[in-house]
Structure formats: structure tokens, C-alpha cells
XYZ file of C-alpha atoms in Angstrom:
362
model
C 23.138 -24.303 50.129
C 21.835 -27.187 47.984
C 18.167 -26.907 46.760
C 17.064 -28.917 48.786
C 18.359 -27.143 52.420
C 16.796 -24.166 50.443
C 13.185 -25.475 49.818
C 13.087 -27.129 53.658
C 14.043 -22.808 54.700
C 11.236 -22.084 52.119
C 8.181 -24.039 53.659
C 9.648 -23.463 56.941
C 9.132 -19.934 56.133
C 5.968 -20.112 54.875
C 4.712 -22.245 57.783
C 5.624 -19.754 60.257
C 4.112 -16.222 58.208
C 1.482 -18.484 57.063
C -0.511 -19.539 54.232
C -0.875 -16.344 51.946
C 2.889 -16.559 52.165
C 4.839 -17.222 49.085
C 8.670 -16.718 48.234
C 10.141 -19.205 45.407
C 14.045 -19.424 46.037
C 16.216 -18.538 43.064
C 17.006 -21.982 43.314
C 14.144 -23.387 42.851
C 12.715 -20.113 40.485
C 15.656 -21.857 37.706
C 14.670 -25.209 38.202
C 11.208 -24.345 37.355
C 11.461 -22.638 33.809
C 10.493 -24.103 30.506
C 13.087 -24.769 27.801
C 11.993 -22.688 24.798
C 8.993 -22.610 22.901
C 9.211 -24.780 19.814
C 7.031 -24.524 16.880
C 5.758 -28.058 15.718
C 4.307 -29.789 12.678
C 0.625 -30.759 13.390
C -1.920 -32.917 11.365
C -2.321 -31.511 8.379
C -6.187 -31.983 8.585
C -5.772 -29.385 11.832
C -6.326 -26.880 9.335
C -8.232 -24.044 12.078
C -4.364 -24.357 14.099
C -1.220 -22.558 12.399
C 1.941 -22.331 14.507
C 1.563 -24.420 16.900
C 3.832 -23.934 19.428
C 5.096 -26.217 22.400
C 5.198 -24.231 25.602
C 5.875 -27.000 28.214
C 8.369 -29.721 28.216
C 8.442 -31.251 31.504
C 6.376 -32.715 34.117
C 2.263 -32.990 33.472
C 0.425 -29.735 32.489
C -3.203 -28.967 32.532
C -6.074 -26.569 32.344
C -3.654 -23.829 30.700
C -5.908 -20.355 30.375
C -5.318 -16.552 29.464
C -5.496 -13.549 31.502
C -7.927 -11.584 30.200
C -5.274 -9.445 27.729
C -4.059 -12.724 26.827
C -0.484 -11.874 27.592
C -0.356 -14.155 30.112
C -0.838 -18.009 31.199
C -2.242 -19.349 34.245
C -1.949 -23.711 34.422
C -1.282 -26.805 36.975
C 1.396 -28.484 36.795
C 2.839 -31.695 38.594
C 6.921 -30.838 38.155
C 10.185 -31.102 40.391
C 10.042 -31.125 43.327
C 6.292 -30.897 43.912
C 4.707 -34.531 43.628
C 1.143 -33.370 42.723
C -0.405 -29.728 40.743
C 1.144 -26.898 42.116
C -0.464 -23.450 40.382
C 1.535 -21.919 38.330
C 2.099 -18.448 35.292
C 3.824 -17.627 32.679
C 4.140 -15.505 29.885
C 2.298 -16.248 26.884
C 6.129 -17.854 25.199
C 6.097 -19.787 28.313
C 9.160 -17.896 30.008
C 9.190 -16.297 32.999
C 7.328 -19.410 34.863
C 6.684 -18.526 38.566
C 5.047 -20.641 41.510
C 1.264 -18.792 42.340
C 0.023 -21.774 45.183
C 1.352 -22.472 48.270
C 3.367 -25.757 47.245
C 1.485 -27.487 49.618
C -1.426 -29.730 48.864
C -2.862 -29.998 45.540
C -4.729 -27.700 43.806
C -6.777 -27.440 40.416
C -8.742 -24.876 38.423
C -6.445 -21.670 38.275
C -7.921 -18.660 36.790
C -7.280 -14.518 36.102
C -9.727 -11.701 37.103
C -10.426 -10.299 34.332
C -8.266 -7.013 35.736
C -5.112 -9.381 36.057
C -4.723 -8.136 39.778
C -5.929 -11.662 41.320
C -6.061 -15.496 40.726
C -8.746 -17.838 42.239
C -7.827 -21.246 42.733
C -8.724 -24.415 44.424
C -6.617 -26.266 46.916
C -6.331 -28.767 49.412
C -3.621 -27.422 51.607
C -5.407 -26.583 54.822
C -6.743 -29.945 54.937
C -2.786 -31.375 54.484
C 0.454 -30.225 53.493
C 0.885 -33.442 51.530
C -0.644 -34.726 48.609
C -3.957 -36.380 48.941
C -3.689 -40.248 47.899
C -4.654 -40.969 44.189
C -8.066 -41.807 43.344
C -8.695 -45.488 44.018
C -8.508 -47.223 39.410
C -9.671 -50.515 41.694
C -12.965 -49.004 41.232
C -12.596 -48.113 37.449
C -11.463 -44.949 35.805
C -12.686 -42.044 38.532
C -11.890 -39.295 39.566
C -11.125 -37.915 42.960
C -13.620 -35.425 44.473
C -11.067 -34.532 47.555
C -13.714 -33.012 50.609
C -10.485 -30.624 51.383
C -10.491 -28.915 48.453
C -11.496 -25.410 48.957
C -11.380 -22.215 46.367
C -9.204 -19.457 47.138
C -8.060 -15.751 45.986
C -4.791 -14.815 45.854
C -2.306 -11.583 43.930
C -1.068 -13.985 41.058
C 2.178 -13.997 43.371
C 0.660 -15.701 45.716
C 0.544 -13.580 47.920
C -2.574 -11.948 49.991
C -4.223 -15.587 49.807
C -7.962 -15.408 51.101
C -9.973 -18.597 51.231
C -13.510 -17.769 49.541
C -15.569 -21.491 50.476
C -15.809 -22.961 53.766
C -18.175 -26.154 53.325
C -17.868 -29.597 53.936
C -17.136 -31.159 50.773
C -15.391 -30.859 47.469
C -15.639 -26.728 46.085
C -13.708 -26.351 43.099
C -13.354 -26.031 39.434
C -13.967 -22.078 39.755
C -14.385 -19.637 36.956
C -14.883 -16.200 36.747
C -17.610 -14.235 34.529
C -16.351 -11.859 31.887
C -17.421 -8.816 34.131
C -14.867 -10.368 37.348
C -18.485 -9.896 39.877
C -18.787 -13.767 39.676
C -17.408 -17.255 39.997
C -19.078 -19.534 39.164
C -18.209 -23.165 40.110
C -18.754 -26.576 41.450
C -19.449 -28.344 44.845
C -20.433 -31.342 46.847
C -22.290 -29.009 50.001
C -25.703 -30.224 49.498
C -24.788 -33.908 48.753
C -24.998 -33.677 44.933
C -21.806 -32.373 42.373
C -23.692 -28.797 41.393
C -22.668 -26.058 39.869
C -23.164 -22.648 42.062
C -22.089 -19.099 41.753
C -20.694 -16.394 44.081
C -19.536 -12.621 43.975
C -15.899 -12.337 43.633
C -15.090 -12.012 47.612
C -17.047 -15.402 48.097
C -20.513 -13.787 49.672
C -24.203 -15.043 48.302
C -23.481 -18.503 47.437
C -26.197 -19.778 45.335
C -27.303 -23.075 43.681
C -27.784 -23.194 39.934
C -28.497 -27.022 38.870
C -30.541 -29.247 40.746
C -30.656 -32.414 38.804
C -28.607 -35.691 39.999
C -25.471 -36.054 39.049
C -21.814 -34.179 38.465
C -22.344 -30.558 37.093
C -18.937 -29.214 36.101
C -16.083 -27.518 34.522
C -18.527 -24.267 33.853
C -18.008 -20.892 31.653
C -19.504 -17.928 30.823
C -19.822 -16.989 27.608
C -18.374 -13.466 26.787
C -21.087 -11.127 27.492
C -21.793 -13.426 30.618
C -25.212 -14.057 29.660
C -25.361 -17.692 28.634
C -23.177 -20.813 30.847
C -21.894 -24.021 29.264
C -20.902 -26.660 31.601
C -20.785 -30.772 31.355
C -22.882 -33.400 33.064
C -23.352 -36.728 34.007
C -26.769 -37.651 34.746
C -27.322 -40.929 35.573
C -31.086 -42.556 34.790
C -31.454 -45.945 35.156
C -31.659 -47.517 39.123
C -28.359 -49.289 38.474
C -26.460 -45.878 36.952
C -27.967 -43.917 40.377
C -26.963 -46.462 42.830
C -23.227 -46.578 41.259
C -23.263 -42.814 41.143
C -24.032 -42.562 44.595
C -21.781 -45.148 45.656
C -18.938 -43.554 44.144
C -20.537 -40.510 45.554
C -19.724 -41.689 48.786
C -16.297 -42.095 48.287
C -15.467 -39.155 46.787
C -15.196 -40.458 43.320
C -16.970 -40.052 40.598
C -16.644 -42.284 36.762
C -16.463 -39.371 33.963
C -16.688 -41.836 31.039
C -20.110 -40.473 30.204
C -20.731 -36.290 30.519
C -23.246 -34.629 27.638
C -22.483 -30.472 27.414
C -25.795 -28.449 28.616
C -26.025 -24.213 28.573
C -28.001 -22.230 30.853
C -29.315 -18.544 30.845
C -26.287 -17.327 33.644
C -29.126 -16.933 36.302
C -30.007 -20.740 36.161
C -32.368 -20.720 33.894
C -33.394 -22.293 30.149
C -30.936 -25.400 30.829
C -30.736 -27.241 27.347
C -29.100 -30.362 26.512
C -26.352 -29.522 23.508
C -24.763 -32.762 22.755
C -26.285 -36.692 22.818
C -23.675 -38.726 22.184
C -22.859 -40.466 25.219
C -19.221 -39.860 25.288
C -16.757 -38.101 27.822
C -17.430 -34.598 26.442
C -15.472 -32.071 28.883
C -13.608 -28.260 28.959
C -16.101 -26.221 27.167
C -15.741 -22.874 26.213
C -17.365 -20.279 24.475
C -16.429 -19.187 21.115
C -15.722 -15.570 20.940
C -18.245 -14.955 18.061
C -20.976 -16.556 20.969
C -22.244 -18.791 18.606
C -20.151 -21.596 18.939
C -18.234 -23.532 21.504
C -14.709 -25.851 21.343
C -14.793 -28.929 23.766
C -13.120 -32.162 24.282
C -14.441 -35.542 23.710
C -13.580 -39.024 22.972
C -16.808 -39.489 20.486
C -15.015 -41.464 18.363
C -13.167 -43.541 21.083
C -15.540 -43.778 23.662
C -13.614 -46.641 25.598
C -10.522 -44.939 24.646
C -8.286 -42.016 25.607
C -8.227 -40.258 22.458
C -9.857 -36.759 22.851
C -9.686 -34.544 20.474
C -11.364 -30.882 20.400
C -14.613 -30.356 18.307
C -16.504 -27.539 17.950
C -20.617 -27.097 17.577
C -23.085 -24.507 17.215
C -24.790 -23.265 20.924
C -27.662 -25.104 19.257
C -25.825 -28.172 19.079
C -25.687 -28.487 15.301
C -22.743 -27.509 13.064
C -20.203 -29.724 14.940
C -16.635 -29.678 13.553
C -13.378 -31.679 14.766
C -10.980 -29.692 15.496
C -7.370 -31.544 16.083
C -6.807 -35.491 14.822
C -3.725 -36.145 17.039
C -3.851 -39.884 17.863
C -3.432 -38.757 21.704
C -5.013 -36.784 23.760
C -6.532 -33.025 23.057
C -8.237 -31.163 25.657
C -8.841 -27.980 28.155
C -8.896 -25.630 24.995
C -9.501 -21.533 25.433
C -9.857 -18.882 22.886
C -8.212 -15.262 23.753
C -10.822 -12.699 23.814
C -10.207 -11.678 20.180
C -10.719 -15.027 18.982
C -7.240 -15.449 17.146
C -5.249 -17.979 19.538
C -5.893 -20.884 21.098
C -3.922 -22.748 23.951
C -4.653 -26.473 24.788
C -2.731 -29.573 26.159
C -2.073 -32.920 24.640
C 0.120 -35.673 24.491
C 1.453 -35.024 21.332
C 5.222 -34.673 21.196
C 5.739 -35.855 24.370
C 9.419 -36.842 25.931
C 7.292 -39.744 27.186
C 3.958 -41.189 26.694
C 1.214 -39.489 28.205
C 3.018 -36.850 29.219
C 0.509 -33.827 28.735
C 1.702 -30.460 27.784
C 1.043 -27.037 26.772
C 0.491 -25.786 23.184
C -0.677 -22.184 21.471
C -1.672 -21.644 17.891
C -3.166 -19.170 15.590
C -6.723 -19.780 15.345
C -7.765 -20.101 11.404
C -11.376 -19.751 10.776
């Protein structure tokens, strides 16, 4: 049968048991792998990254993270035949790459429990099967805050799939604190982007920001006291009325997000960086003291992020990479000495955004 008789059986399958079905035809299981991992030559002034290796080679890649053993990789990816970010692991090489979403939709924000039994997820598929149209560039560089986007919990096979949120609006970019009892992520329920928490089944949904604006992309720090997130806070009338135009559309203009950290209750929310720049991805150092993010600082019109790294205080800040491309969605393993992040660099094509690991140099 040619692949294509064999992925219509597939989702014909899947349609009829359901959607916590999921079966990836050998077919289809080949054409997914990765070529082997290649070690690369980076800047030389990337002098915290040793053996960098290449993990992805086809297709775009994003928001890469480890279990919590760090032996294997959860990560998005928009690859044959899927038109938009399917979910998708693989071993810490990159080998052994196997489908975790439904294949239907789009989805975003894959991540472990820390006991590697379960993924949570967001995804769109119950509001479509198809992909949801691209954000509308007519109205600048936006994203897409898609009010079908739901977070869900499945094995990492994809299999058992239970849907945790059930609001109107955009719930997504879902984390989960060191101890697995909480997720903490984002949503549009009350008319605002907030972040909010909720135990790991998806009961006591709570608020935890209140200010105007898109609260996002948030992490515990390891001993899931402390939460670093970013933020866009508009301030003048004109900044409020575009945010809440583009609000209204489901869009919203990332060029300018500041990082903040909060006590993981809510509370002591502190401003960390003032540089008015598209800082995004934090995470925590392992030591606590210190967290990596992404930025464009030094190309604020630009798309060339690199990762930097500053103090909790916001002092101390360090760049990181100096690739003339893009840098971003970096994560430590717990014990601090590897770090996986996507760029550009060394792409088959331009843009093309894939996976890389390295030995973390202090």
C-alpha cells in the first residue's frame, strides 16, 4: 500500500476509536526519523556550549525540552506529511522519533511529568482536523492566539488522551512544576492573556497575573518556589487600544515582552529585564540563581535572537550564543550540564529552525 492509502487507514482509524487514539504506520514511523546527529563548529565566542550537536534536519522544530532524567526529548515539529506542529519524542541522539499528538490540528507547548509516564500538550484538534489559517502579517508581525486551542494529557504514546481545559478562548503554553502537582500556563478565559495554574488532572484553576497584557511562556524554577514568565504590558492609550484590537482577533504583536518572576503562589511579581526588546523562553538555571532566555536586544527590529543569561535579580547578564540567526527556546537538564535549543544555524534552507544539544561550560 503506498503511504499515502496507509495514512488515509490511519486517521480513518483514529476517527472511528477516537481521539486518545494513536497508531503511526511503519510507513510513516520511517519517514519520520532524523538523519544522524552531527556535531558542528559553533562561534568560537559560544564558549559556555561544547559539542554541539545537530539533532534535526528536516522540516521546522521548536520548543525542544527534557524529560525529567533528561534521556529523552519532547518538541513540535511541522514535517511530512503534517502541514502544521504535530507533537513529537525522541531520544536524547534524536533517534527513535515517534508521533505523541493526534496528527490532527495543531498543537504547541509539549512537556514530560516529571515521572515520564505522561505528556501535556496543547491542541486545536477538537475545534478542526485541519490546520487553523496562519496568523494574518497584514496586521504586522503577530501571533495567532487560536480560541480552539485547548491543553491536554496524554501516555507520551499518545495514547489515554484526556483534555484538562474547557474554556472559551486560547489555553496553552502549559508547564509543569518540578514536583508534577501543577501546570502552570496561559489563557484568554477572562478576556486578558494570563498566566494560571492547575493540579495535574486539570481541577482548581486559578488566576495568577492580573495586569493588562500577554503573560506567557511560564516556568518554575527547580524547587518550584519562584516562576519566570514574559510580558507585554502595554501603557500608553495608543499601545492599549492596539493591544486590544489585536486582542480581538486573536492576535497579539510580541515585538516588545520584558521577563518578570513571581513567588509560585502569585505573589512578589518583579520586573527582571528593561530593555524593551522581544525577550521570550525563560528558564531557570539549575543553580536558581540565574536564568537563560532569548532576545533580540541587540536587533530589536530584527530576527536575530540569541540566548543571554542574567542573575534572578536582573544583573549579571551574559550572551550566551552569537549565531547571526536565530537562538531560542533553551532548557538546562536538571544537573545543569546540557543544554538543548533551536536555531537557524546550519540550516538546509534559510530559516529553517532546528534542534541542537551541547555540553554546558560554566
Amino acid at each position: 500500500m503506498k503511504l499515502t492509502g496507509i495514512l488515509a487507514t490511519s486517521v480513518i482509524t483514529a476517527l472511528a476509536l477516537g481521539p486518545g487514539y494513536s497508531a503511526t504506520p511503519p510507513a510513516l514511523q520511517a519517514q519520520l526519523q532524523n538523519p544522524p546527529a552531527m556535531t558542528i563548529v559553533g562561534d568560537p565566542k559560544e564558549v559556555h556550549l561544547k559539542n554541539i550537536r545537530q539533532l534535526t534536519y528536516t522540516g521546522e522544530n521548536a520548543e525542544a525540552y527534557f524529560s525529567y532524567d533528561g534521556k529523552k526529548i519532547i518538541f513540535q515539529s511541522t514535517r511530512e506529511p503534517y502541514k502544521c506542529d504535530q507533537l513529537f519524542t525522541m531520544n536524547k541522539d534524536g533517534t527513535n522519533v515517534q508521533l505523541a499528538s493526534t496528527g490532527r490540528g495543531r498543537v504547541t507547548c509539549g512537556y514530560f511529568t516529571p515521572d515520564g509516564q505522561r505528556i501535556i500538550y496543547a491542541s486545536t484538534h477538537l475545534g478542526s482536523p485541519d490546520c487553523p489559517p496562519p496568523a494574518d502579517r497584514s496586521e504586522g508581525y503577530v501571533w495567532a492566539i487560536y480560541p480552539s486551542f485547548d491543553i491536554f494529557s496524554a501516555k507520551p504514546d499518545g495514547t489515554d488522551l484526556k483534555r484538562l481545559t474547557n474554556t472559551n478562548g486560547y489555553d496553552a503554553e502549559g508547564t509543569i512544576s518540578p514536583d508534577g502537582k501543577k501546570i502552570l500556563f496561559t489563557s484568554a478565559r477572562d478576556g486578558d492573556l494570563e498566566l494560571y495554574d492547575m493540579n495535574i488532572d486539570g481541577t482548581n484553576q486559578r488566576r495568577l497575573t492580573h495586569d493588562l497584557g500577554y503573560d506567557g511562556g511560564g516556568w518554575h524554577s527547580q524547587d518550584g518556589q519562584w516562576i519566570v514568565w514574559r510580558a507585554n504590558r502595554p501603557k500608553t492609550p495608543e499601545e492599549i487600544k492596539r493591544y486590544k484590537e489585536l486582542f480581538a482577533k486573536n492576535l497579539v504583536m510580541p515585538a516588545k515582552m520584558e521577563l518578570w518572576i513571581m513567588r509560585a503562589d502569585g505573589t512578589q511579581q518583579k520586573q527582571i529585564t528593561f530593555n524593551g526588546a522581544a525577550n521570550f523562553a525563560p528558564y531557570f538555571h539549575p543553580n536558581g540563581k540565574q536564568i537563560i532566555f532569548a532576545s533580540n536586544m541587540y536587533d530589536p527590529k530584527g530576527g536575530n535572537f540569541d540566548l543571554f543569561l542574567i542573575n534572578r535579580d536582573g544583573t549579571g547578564l551574559q550572551q550566551i550564543t552569537f549565531d547571526k540567526n536565530f537562538d531560542g527556546f533553551p532548557m538546562f537538564t536538571n544537573d545543569g550540564k546540557q543544554l538543548i535549543w533551536e536555531s537557524n544555524r546550519h540550516g538546509k534552507t534559510p530559516g529553517e529552525t532546528d534542534v541542537f544539544l551541547a555540553d554546558w561550560v560554566e
